């Protein structure tokens, strides 16, 4: 590895070992859990995996790296922050250069404070999302962020990616739920911004800038989140809709009749549900063969279940009368509601079991979704006959996972290798033409850097570059992610598995 070989970095590794203790700066053994992306598509090589235990150690690690990089400009040292490594855009794993350290936040996992009167909870960045939900629940409150990776993603990673999930419709995404942050900057200073305030107009909003910056502007070490009263009733229904325009009409009707109680509205295409039926036969997917799409509708209410049930039933009855719903089942127990959600959450895994595929995480105005799907399905089929559209997502907030699976009998890996670029171009051009976004909730990472360059306005890109330069002049933090820089080297990309 030319002049900057491993021994060259030995003094830095020795300092990191001193900071974290020898057992928590790893350079040998099986590091694949930190080096491979969660979809198993790429693997990089870490200079070391560094696992600090608290904020002060994070700050000292960053300071040591910043000093080393300042003394050896061009050595390619970078820090890749990592939470649960469930991100889907290759942002949390090192490249192939062997010069990036993975800074794992997993050991910073304490619940620092629950303030039930202020309806806030302060958590360290490595706290697992499900733990946060359980902790709020024990206090009789609701931690409103929820996504299928909740058992392994961390709240720091959720903020770094501005995660969305299944309840954005009612509670917003991670940014909307965050009131304050503690952040280690690229120079190793600590910003103590852990406020629990709902009003605070004191200068530029650094919190909102750091949320969604994917580890490129600072390292989130803790955060204060909003909590909500736990609803007295949480109900869900599973329905079949005759078409996508009908699903959009049903959404409008549900907004009207359920108001703020409508917490989730998920769409699942027949092909997608067919994959769950095939790969998770024990889940007994209801009604999936009865129409082109099913929807999962979640309703919560602060009134008792008997009242809430009446409201939801009335809404479903008017939808049946309108024709935008052909059939529906209500979950009649908590266990059945959980099964409905497990089916929805098994969609990505079922797709993976079916084979490699081309994923898209797009957002559109809800009013444009049906037109987009109709014309883009057609365009894709005209380009590659027989490909299978696995469409599902959070229709309630206009976010679709518009995924493309190889035609039956075609080698999936080869299909992805041969067609990914063409398929992406068709999909993203169509999304942008309808005023949408090519990355709704997963972020940019290293997977979508070129698309950001292509589709974002030059003015916006210029501001982003200026912010990066001001906050991380050495390009130490997550280099090569989000923004294309002169420091991004194509020869050092992770290798495809
Ligand atoms: C089955 C499945 C379902 C999913 N469903 C959804 C969904 O519905 N909605 C959604 O939005 N996402 C979803 N995701 C994607 C993923 O779970 C989210 O992006 C999640 O927020 C990532 O959290 P993490 O802790 O795993 O972060 P990681 O994957 O470790 O990191 C993600 C990014 O954040 C940076 N980062 C991590 N921690 C920090 C930190 N403390 N400070 C600064 N930067 C940091 C990393 O460098 C990287 O760029 C899903 C993933 C899977 C596997």
Coordinates of C-alpha atoms and ligand atoms in Angstrom, one line a residue:
X1 CA 0.0 0.0 0.0
X2 CA 2.6 2.6 -1.1
X3 CA 4.2 5.0 1.3
X4 CA 1.3 5.1 3.8
X5 CA 1.5 1.4 4.8
X6 CA 0.2 0.0 8.0
X7 CA 3.4 0.6 10.1
X8 CA 3.1 4.2 9.0
X9 CA -0.1 4.4 11.0
X10 CA 1.3 2.5 14.0
X11 CA 1.8 5.6 16.3
X12 CA -1.8 6.6 15.7
X13 CA -3.1 3.1 16.5
X14 CA -1.0 3.1 19.7
X15 CA -2.7 6.4 20.7
X16 CA -6.1 5.1 20.0
X17 CA -5.4 2.0 22.0
X18 CA -4.3 4.2 24.9
X19 CA -7.6 6.2 24.7
X20 CA -10.0 3.2 24.4
X21 CA -8.1 0.5 26.2
X22 CA -6.3 -2.2 24.1
X23 CA -9.5 -4.4 23.7
X24 CA -11.5 -1.6 22.0
X25 CA -9.2 -0.6 19.2
X26 CA -9.3 -3.7 16.9
X27 CA -7.0 -4.3 14.0
X28 CA -6.9 -8.1 13.8
X29 CA -9.4 -11.0 13.8
X30 CA -12.7 -11.1 12.1
X31 CA -13.8 -7.5 11.5
X32 CA -16.4 -8.3 8.9
X33 CA -19.4 -7.2 11.0
X34 CA -18.0 -3.6 10.8
X35 CA -16.5 -3.8 7.3
X36 CA -19.4 -5.3 5.3
X37 CA -22.6 -3.4 4.4
X38 CA -25.8 -4.8 5.7
X39 CA -27.1 -5.9 2.3
X40 CA -23.9 -8.0 1.9
X41 CA -23.1 -6.1 -1.4
X42 CA -19.8 -4.5 -0.5
X43 CA -16.9 -5.0 1.9
X44 CA -14.1 -2.5 2.8
X45 CA -10.9 -2.8 4.8
X46 CA -10.7 -0.9 8.1
X47 CA -7.4 0.5 9.4
X48 CA -8.9 -0.2 12.8
X49 CA -12.3 -0.6 14.5
X50 CA -12.4 1.8 17.4
X51 CA -15.0 1.4 20.1
X52 CA -15.0 4.3 22.6
X53 CA -17.1 4.0 25.8
X54 CA -18.1 7.7 26.3
X55 CA -18.2 11.1 24.7
X56 CA -14.8 12.1 26.1
X57 CA -13.2 9.1 24.5
X58 CA -14.9 9.9 21.2
X59 CA -13.5 13.5 21.4
X60 CA -10.0 12.2 22.2
X61 CA -10.1 9.7 19.3
X62 CA -11.2 12.4 16.8
X63 CA -8.5 14.8 18.2
X64 CA -5.8 12.2 17.8
X65 CA -6.9 11.5 14.2
X66 CA -7.2 15.2 13.3
X67 CA -3.7 15.8 14.6
X68 CA -2.3 12.9 12.7
X69 CA -4.0 14.0 9.4
X70 CA -2.8 17.5 9.9
X71 CA 0.7 16.3 10.3
X72 CA 0.4 13.9 7.3
X73 CA -1.8 15.5 4.7
X74 CA -2.7 13.2 1.9
X75 CA -2.3 10.1 4.0
X76 CA -6.0 9.3 3.4
X77 CA -6.9 8.8 7.0
X78 CA -10.7 9.0 7.5
X79 CA -13.2 8.3 10.3
X80 CA -16.3 6.4 9.4
X81 CA -18.9 6.6 12.2
X82 CA -21.0 3.5 12.6
X83 CA -24.1 2.7 14.7
X84 CA -26.0 -0.5 14.0
X85 CA -24.6 -0.7 10.4
X86 CA -28.1 -1.2 9.0
X87 CA -27.9 1.7 6.6
X88 CA -28.8 0.9 3.0
X89 CA -26.5 3.3 1.1
X90 CA -23.0 2.1 2.0
X91 CA -22.3 5.0 4.4
X92 CA -21.2 3.2 7.5
X93 CA -18.5 0.9 6.3
X94 CA -14.9 1.8 5.3
X95 CA -13.7 1.9 1.7
X96 CA -11.1 -0.5 0.4
X97 CA -8.0 1.7 1.1
X98 CA -7.3 0.4 4.6
X99 CA -6.9 4.0 5.8
X100 CA -10.3 4.6 7.3
X101 CA -11.1 3.8 10.9
X102 CA -14.6 2.6 11.8
X103 CA -15.7 4.6 14.9
X104 CA -18.3 2.4 16.4
X105 CA -20.8 4.2 18.8
X106 CA -22.3 0.9 20.1
X107 CA -20.8 1.2 23.5
X108 CA -22.3 4.6 24.1
X109 CA -25.7 3.2 24.8
X110 CA -27.0 4.7 28.1
X111 CA -30.4 6.2 28.6
X112 CA -29.3 9.4 30.3
X113 CA -32.6 10.9 31.3
X114 CA -36.3 10.6 30.9
X115 CA -38.3 13.9 31.7
X116 CA -41.9 12.8 31.9
X117 CA -43.2 16.4 32.5
X118 CA -41.2 17.8 29.6
X119 CA -42.0 14.7 27.4
X120 CA -38.4 14.2 26.5
X121 CA -35.8 11.5 26.7
X122 CA -32.0 11.9 26.4
X123 CA -30.2 8.9 25.0
X124 CA -26.6 8.1 24.0
X125 CA -26.1 7.6 20.2
X126 CA -25.5 3.9 20.4
X127 CA -28.8 3.1 22.1
X128 CA -30.7 0.6 20.0
X129 CA -34.0 2.1 18.7
X130 CA -36.1 -0.7 20.2
X131 CA -34.5 -0.1 23.6
X132 CA -35.5 3.5 23.3
X133 CA -39.1 2.5 22.5
X134 CA -39.2 0.1 25.4
X135 CA -37.8 2.6 27.8
X136 CA -40.4 5.2 26.8
X137 CA -43.1 2.6 27.1
X138 CA -42.1 1.8 30.7
X139 CA -42.6 5.5 31.5
X140 CA -46.1 5.2 30.0
X141 CA -45.0 7.3 26.9
X142 CA -44.4 6.8 23.2
X143 CA -41.1 7.0 21.4
X144 CA -42.5 7.6 18.0
X145 CA -39.8 6.6 15.6
X146 CA -40.2 3.1 14.3
X147 CA -38.7 1.1 11.4
X148 CA -38.1 -2.5 10.5
X149 CA -34.5 -2.4 11.6
X150 CA -35.5 -1.2 15.1
X151 CA -33.8 -4.3 16.8
X152 CA -30.4 -3.3 15.5
X153 CA -30.2 0.3 14.3
X154 CA -29.1 3.0 16.8
X155 CA -30.7 6.3 17.6
X156 CA -27.5 8.0 16.5
X157 CA -27.6 6.3 13.1
X158 CA -31.3 7.2 12.9
X159 CA -30.5 10.9 13.4
X160 CA -27.4 10.8 11.1
X161 CA -29.6 9.5 8.3
X162 CA -32.8 11.4 9.3
X163 CA -34.6 8.1 9.3
X164 CA -38.3 7.9 8.4
X165 CA -40.1 4.6 8.9
X166 CA -43.7 3.7 9.5
X167 CA -45.1 6.7 11.6
X168 CA -43.8 9.7 9.7
X169 CA -47.4 10.5 8.7
X170 CA -48.3 11.4 12.2
X171 CA -45.1 12.2 14.1
X172 CA -42.5 13.2 11.4
X173 CA -39.1 11.7 10.8
X174 CA -36.1 11.6 13.0
X175 CA -35.3 15.3 12.6
X176 CA -38.8 16.3 13.7
X177 CA -38.4 14.2 16.8
X178 CA -35.1 15.6 17.9
X179 CA -34.8 18.6 20.2
X180 CA -31.1 18.6 21.1
X181 CA -27.8 17.1 20.2
X182 CA -24.4 16.4 21.7
X183 CA -21.8 16.3 18.9
X184 CA -18.1 15.8 18.6
X185 CA -16.8 18.1 15.9
X186 CA -14.2 17.3 13.3
X187 CA -11.5 18.9 15.4
X188 CA -12.5 16.9 18.5
X189 CA -14.4 19.6 20.4
X190 CA -17.7 18.7 22.0
X191 CA -20.8 20.8 21.3
X192 CA -23.2 20.4 24.3
X193 CA -26.5 21.1 22.6
X194 CA -28.7 18.7 24.6
X195 CA -31.6 21.0 25.0
X196 CA -35.1 19.9 25.6
X197 CA -36.7 23.0 24.2
X198 CA -39.5 23.2 21.6
X199 CA -38.7 26.9 21.0
X200 CA -35.1 28.0 20.6
X201 CA -34.3 30.6 17.8
X202 CA -30.7 31.4 18.9
X203 CA -28.9 31.6 15.6
X204 CA -28.4 29.1 12.9
X205 CA -30.0 25.7 13.6
X206 CA -27.0 23.5 14.0
X207 CA -29.2 20.6 15.2
X208 CA -31.1 20.5 12.0
X209 CA -27.9 20.8 10.0
X210 CA -26.2 17.9 11.8
X211 CA -29.3 15.6 11.6
X212 CA -29.2 13.9 8.2
X213 CA -25.5 14.8 7.6
X214 CA -24.5 11.0 7.6
X215 CA -21.4 11.4 9.8
X216 CA -19.8 13.9 7.4
X217 CA -20.1 17.0 9.6
X218 CA -19.8 15.7 13.2
X219 CA -20.2 12.7 15.4
X220 CA -23.5 12.5 17.3
X221 CA -22.8 11.2 20.8
X222 CA -26.2 11.8 22.4
X223 CA -29.6 13.3 21.6
X224 CA -32.7 14.6 23.3
X225 CA -35.9 13.3 21.7
X226 CA -39.6 14.3 22.0
X227 CA -41.9 11.8 23.6
X228 CA -45.6 11.6 23.1
X229 CA -48.5 10.4 25.3
X230 CA -49.0 6.7 24.6
X231 CA -52.4 6.3 22.8
X232 CA -55.0 4.4 24.6
X233 CA -56.0 2.4 21.5
X234 CA -53.8 1.3 18.6
X235 CA -55.7 -0.4 15.9
X236 CA -54.8 -1.6 12.4
X237 CA -56.6 -2.9 9.4
X238 CA -55.4 -4.8 6.3
X239 CA -57.2 -4.0 3.1
X240 CA -57.2 -4.8 -0.6
X241 CA -57.4 -2.0 -3.1
X242 CA -58.4 -2.4 -6.7
X243 CA -55.7 0.0 -8.1
X244 CA -53.0 2.5 -7.1
X245 CA -55.3 5.5 -7.7
X246 CA -57.8 3.8 -5.4
X247 CA -55.1 3.5 -2.7
X248 CA -54.4 7.2 -3.0
X249 CA -58.2 7.9 -2.7
X250 CA -58.4 5.7 0.3
X251 CA -55.5 7.6 1.9
X252 CA -57.4 10.9 1.4
X253 CA -60.5 9.4 2.9
X254 CA -58.6 8.1 5.9
X255 CA -57.1 11.6 6.4
X256 CA -60.5 13.1 6.4
X257 CA -62.2 10.6 8.7
X258 CA -59.4 9.7 11.1
X259 CA -57.6 13.1 11.3
X260 CA -54.4 13.0 13.3
X261 CA -55.2 9.5 14.5
X262 CA -54.0 8.1 11.1
X263 CA -50.5 7.1 12.1
X264 CA -49.4 4.8 9.2
X265 CA -50.5 4.0 5.7
X266 CA -48.3 1.3 4.1
X267 CA -48.7 0.1 0.5
X268 CA -47.7 -3.4 -0.6
X269 CA -47.8 -4.7 -4.2
X270 CA -49.0 -8.2 -5.0
X271 CA -45.6 -9.3 -6.3
X272 CA -43.9 -8.1 -3.1
X273 CA -46.5 -9.9 -0.9
X274 CA -46.1 -13.0 -3.0
X275 CA -42.4 -13.0 -2.1
X276 CA -43.3 -12.9 1.6
X277 CA -45.8 -15.7 1.1
X278 CA -43.1 -17.8 -0.6
X279 CA -40.2 -17.1 1.7
X280 CA -42.0 -16.7 5.0
X281 CA -44.9 -19.2 4.6
X282 CA -45.6 -19.2 8.3
X283 CA -46.8 -15.6 8.2
X284 CA -50.0 -16.4 6.3
X285 CA -50.3 -13.2 4.3
X286 CA -54.0 -12.2 4.1
X287 CA -55.9 -11.3 0.9
X288 CA -52.8 -10.8 -1.2
X289 CA -54.1 -12.6 -4.2
X290 CA -57.4 -10.6 -4.2
X291 CA -56.0 -7.4 -5.8
X292 CA -53.0 -5.6 -7.2
X293 CA -52.2 -3.9 -3.9
X294 CA -52.8 -4.3 -0.2
X295 CA -52.6 -1.5 2.4
X296 CA -51.9 -1.6 6.1
X297 CA -53.6 1.3 7.9
X298 CA -52.7 2.2 11.4
X299 CA -55.0 4.2 13.6
X300 CA -54.4 5.4 17.2
X301 CA -56.7 7.2 19.5
X302 CA -56.6 8.6 23.0
X303 CA -60.2 7.3 23.6
X304 CA -60.9 3.8 24.7
X305 CA -60.8 1.0 22.1
X306 CA -64.5 0.6 21.9
X307 CA -64.8 4.2 20.6
X308 CA -61.7 4.0 18.4
X309 CA -63.0 0.8 16.8
X310 CA -66.3 2.5 15.8
X311 CA -64.4 5.3 14.1
X312 CA -62.1 3.0 12.2
X313 CA -65.0 0.7 11.1
X314 CA -67.0 3.7 9.9
X315 CA -64.0 4.8 7.8
X316 CA -63.6 1.4 6.3
X317 CA -67.3 1.1 5.5
X318 CA -67.3 4.5 3.6
X319 CA -64.2 3.3 1.7
X320 CA -66.0 0.1 0.7
X321 CA -69.0 2.1 -0.4
X322 CA -66.7 4.5 -2.4
X323 CA -65.1 1.5 -4.1
X324 CA -61.5 2.5 -3.2
X325 CA -61.4 -0.5 -0.9
X326 CA -62.5 -4.0 -2.1
X327 CA -62.1 -6.0 1.1
X328 CA -60.5 -5.6 4.6
X329 CA -59.7 -7.3 7.8
X330 CA -59.2 -5.7 11.2
X331 CA -56.6 -7.0 13.5
X332 CA -58.7 -8.5 16.4
X333 CA -55.8 -8.8 18.8
X334 CA -52.4 -7.4 19.5
X335 CA -50.9 -10.6 18.2
X336 CA -52.7 -10.2 14.9
X337 CA -51.7 -6.6 14.6
X338 CA -48.1 -7.6 15.2
X339 CA -48.4 -10.3 12.5
X340 CA -49.6 -7.7 10.0
X341 CA -46.6 -5.5 10.8
X342 CA -44.3 -8.5 10.6
X343 CA -45.5 -9.2 7.1
X344 CA -44.9 -5.6 6.1
X345 CA -41.5 -5.6 7.8
X346 CA -40.5 -8.9 6.2
X347 CA -40.7 -7.5 2.7
X348 CA -37.1 -6.4 2.4
X349 CA -35.9 -9.8 3.7
X350 CA -38.2 -11.7 1.4
X351 CA -36.8 -9.7 -1.5
X352 CA -33.2 -10.5 -0.4
X353 CA -34.1 -14.2 -0.2
X354 CA -35.4 -14.0 -3.8
X355 CA -32.0 -12.7 -4.9
X356 CA -30.0 -9.5 -5.5
X357 CA -32.2 -6.6 -6.8
X358 CA -32.1 -3.0 -7.7
X359 CA -33.5 -0.9 -4.9
X360 CA -34.9 2.6 -5.0
X361 CA -36.1 4.7 -2.1
X362 CA -38.0 7.5 -3.7
X363 CA -40.4 10.2 -2.6
X364 CA -43.1 11.9 -4.7
X365 CA -46.0 14.2 -4.0
X366 CA -48.8 11.6 -3.1
X367 CA -50.8 13.0 -6.0
X368 CA -48.1 11.9 -8.5
X369 CA -47.5 8.4 -7.2
X370 CA -50.0 6.5 -9.4
X371 CA -48.9 8.3 -12.6
X372 CA -45.2 7.7 -11.8
X373 CA -45.7 3.9 -11.2
X374 CA -47.9 3.4 -14.3
X375 CA -45.5 5.2 -16.7
X376 CA -42.2 4.0 -15.1
X377 CA -43.4 0.4 -14.9
X378 CA -44.2 0.6 -18.6
X379 CA -40.9 2.2 -19.6
X380 CA -38.9 -0.4 -17.6
X381 CA -40.8 -3.3 -19.1
X382 CA -40.2 -1.9 -22.6
X383 CA -36.4 -1.7 -21.8
X384 CA -36.0 -5.1 -20.1
X385 CA -38.9 -7.5 -20.7
X386 CA -40.1 -9.6 -17.9
X387 CA -38.5 -7.8 -15.0
X388 CA -40.5 -8.0 -11.7
X389 CA -41.6 -4.8 -9.9
X390 CA -41.5 -5.2 -6.2
X391 CA -43.2 -2.1 -5.0
X392 CA -44.1 -1.3 -1.4
X393 CA -43.6 1.6 1.0
X394 CA -44.9 4.4 3.1
X395 CA -47.6 5.7 0.8
X396 CA -48.9 7.9 3.5
X397 CA -45.9 10.2 3.1
X398 CA -45.3 9.6 -0.6
X399 CA -42.3 7.3 0.0
X400 CA -42.0 4.2 -2.2
X401 CA -39.5 1.4 -2.2
X402 CA -39.7 0.9 -5.9
X403 CA -37.5 -2.1 -6.4
X404 CA -36.7 -4.1 -9.4
X405 CA -36.1 -7.9 -9.4
X406 CA -34.6 -9.9 -12.2
X407 CA -37.0 -11.7 -14.5
X408 CA -37.8 -15.3 -13.4
X409 CA -35.0 -17.7 -14.3
X410 CA -32.4 -14.9 -14.9
X411 CA -29.3 -14.9 -12.7
X412 CA -30.0 -12.1 -10.1
X413 CA -26.4 -10.9 -9.6
X414 CA -25.7 -10.8 -13.3
X415 CA -29.0 -8.9 -13.8
X416 CA -28.0 -6.3 -11.3
X417 CA -24.5 -5.9 -12.8
X418 CA -25.8 -5.6 -16.3
X419 CA -28.8 -3.3 -15.8
X420 CA -28.5 -1.3 -12.6
X421 CA -27.2 1.9 -14.3
X422 CA -29.9 1.9 -17.0
X423 CA -32.7 1.1 -14.5
X424 CA -31.6 3.8 -12.1
X425 CA -31.5 6.3 -14.8
X426 CA -35.0 5.6 -16.0
X427 CA -36.4 5.6 -12.4
X428 CA -34.6 8.7 -11.2
X429 CA -35.2 10.8 -14.3
X430 CA -38.9 10.0 -14.0
X431 CA -38.9 10.8 -10.2
X432 CA -37.2 14.1 -10.8
X433 CA -39.5 15.1 -13.7
X434 CA -42.5 14.7 -11.3
X435 CA -40.9 16.9 -8.6
X436 CA -39.8 14.0 -6.4
X437 CA -36.6 12.9 -4.6
X438 CA -34.3 10.0 -5.5
X439 CA -33.5 9.4 -1.8
X440 CA -36.5 9.7 0.5
X441 CA -35.2 8.3 3.8
X442 CA -32.0 6.2 3.3
X443 CA -29.7 9.1 2.5
X444 CA -26.8 9.3 0.1
X445 CA -23.9 7.4 1.7
X446 CA -21.4 6.4 -1.0
X447 CA -24.0 4.6 -3.2
X448 CA -25.9 7.7 -4.3
X449 CA -23.0 10.3 -4.5
X450 CA -23.1 10.5 -8.3
X451 CA -26.9 10.9 -8.3
X452 CA -26.6 13.8 -5.8
X453 CA -24.1 15.4 -8.2
X454 CA -26.4 14.8 -11.1
X455 CA -29.8 15.8 -9.7
X456 CA -29.1 18.4 -7.0
X457 CA -28.9 22.0 -8.1
X458 CA -25.4 23.5 -8.5
X459 CA -26.3 26.2 -6.0
X460 CA -27.4 23.7 -3.4
X461 CA -24.2 21.6 -4.0
X462 CA -22.1 24.7 -3.7
X463 CA -23.6 25.5 -0.3
X464 CA -23.2 21.9 0.9
X465 CA -19.5 22.0 -0.2
X466 CA -19.0 25.3 1.7
X467 CA -20.5 23.8 4.9
X468 CA -18.4 20.7 4.6
X469 CA -15.2 22.8 4.1
X470 CA -16.1 25.0 7.1
X471 CA -16.9 22.2 9.5
X472 CA -14.4 19.6 8.4
X473 CA -11.6 21.3 6.4
X474 CA -9.3 18.2 6.6
X475 CA -12.0 15.9 5.2
X476 CA -11.6 13.6 8.1
X477 CA -15.2 12.7 8.7
X478 CA -16.7 10.0 6.4
X479 CA -14.8 11.1 3.3
X480 CA -16.4 10.1 0.0
X481 CA -19.9 10.0 1.5
X482 CA -22.6 12.4 0.5
X483 CA -20.4 14.8 -1.5
X484 CA -18.0 14.1 -4.3
X485 CA -14.6 15.6 -3.3
X486 CA -11.2 15.6 -4.7
X487 CA -10.4 13.4 -1.8
X488 CA -12.8 10.7 -3.0
X489 CA -10.7 8.1 -4.8
X490 CA -12.3 5.6 -7.2
X491 CA -9.4 3.2 -6.7
X492 CA -10.3 2.9 -3.0
X493 CA -13.9 1.9 -3.3
X494 CA -15.1 -1.1 -1.3
X495 CA -15.2 -4.3 -3.3
X496 CA -18.5 -5.8 -4.5
X497 CA -19.2 -9.2 -2.9
Ligands
LIG1 C1 -34.7 -4.2 7.2 C2 -34.4 -2.8 7.2 C3 -35.5 -1.9 7.2 C4 -35.2 -0.5 7.1 N1 -36.3 0.4 7.1 C5 -36.0 1.7 7.1 C6 -37.1 2.6 7.2 O1 -38.3 2.3 7.2 N2 -36.8 3.9 7.2 C7 -35.5 4.4 7.2 O2 -35.3 5.6 7.2 N3 -34.5 3.5 7.1 C8 -34.7 2.2 7.1 N4 -33.7 1.3 7.0 C9 -32.3 1.9 6.9 C10 -31.5 2.0 8.3 O3 -32.1 1.2 9.2 C11 -31.6 3.4 8.8 O4 -30.8 4.2 7.9 C12 -31.0 3.6 10.2 O5 -31.3 5.0 10.6 C13 -29.5 3.4 10.3 O6 -29.1 3.4 11.6 P1 -27.8 2.6 12.1 O7 -27.6 2.8 13.5 O8 -27.8 1.2 11.6 O9 -26.7 3.5 11.3 P2 -25.5 3.0 10.4 O10 -25.9 2.1 9.3 O11 -24.4 2.5 11.3 O12 -25.0 4.4 9.8 C14 -25.8 5.1 8.8 C15 -25.1 6.4 8.5 O13 -25.0 7.3 9.7 C16 -23.7 7.5 10.1 N5 -23.7 7.4 11.5 C17 -24.1 6.4 12.3 N6 -24.1 6.7 13.6 C18 -23.6 8.0 13.7 C19 -23.4 8.9 14.7 N7 -23.6 8.5 16.0 N8 -22.9 10.1 14.4 C20 -22.7 10.5 13.1 N9 -22.9 9.7 12.1 C21 -23.4 8.4 12.4 C22 -22.8 6.5 9.4 O14 -21.5 7.0 9.1 C23 -23.6 6.3 8.1 O15 -23.3 7.3 7.2 C24 -33.9 0.0 7.1 C25 -32.8 -0.9 7.1 C26 -33.1 -2.3 7.1 C27 -31.9 -3.3 7.1

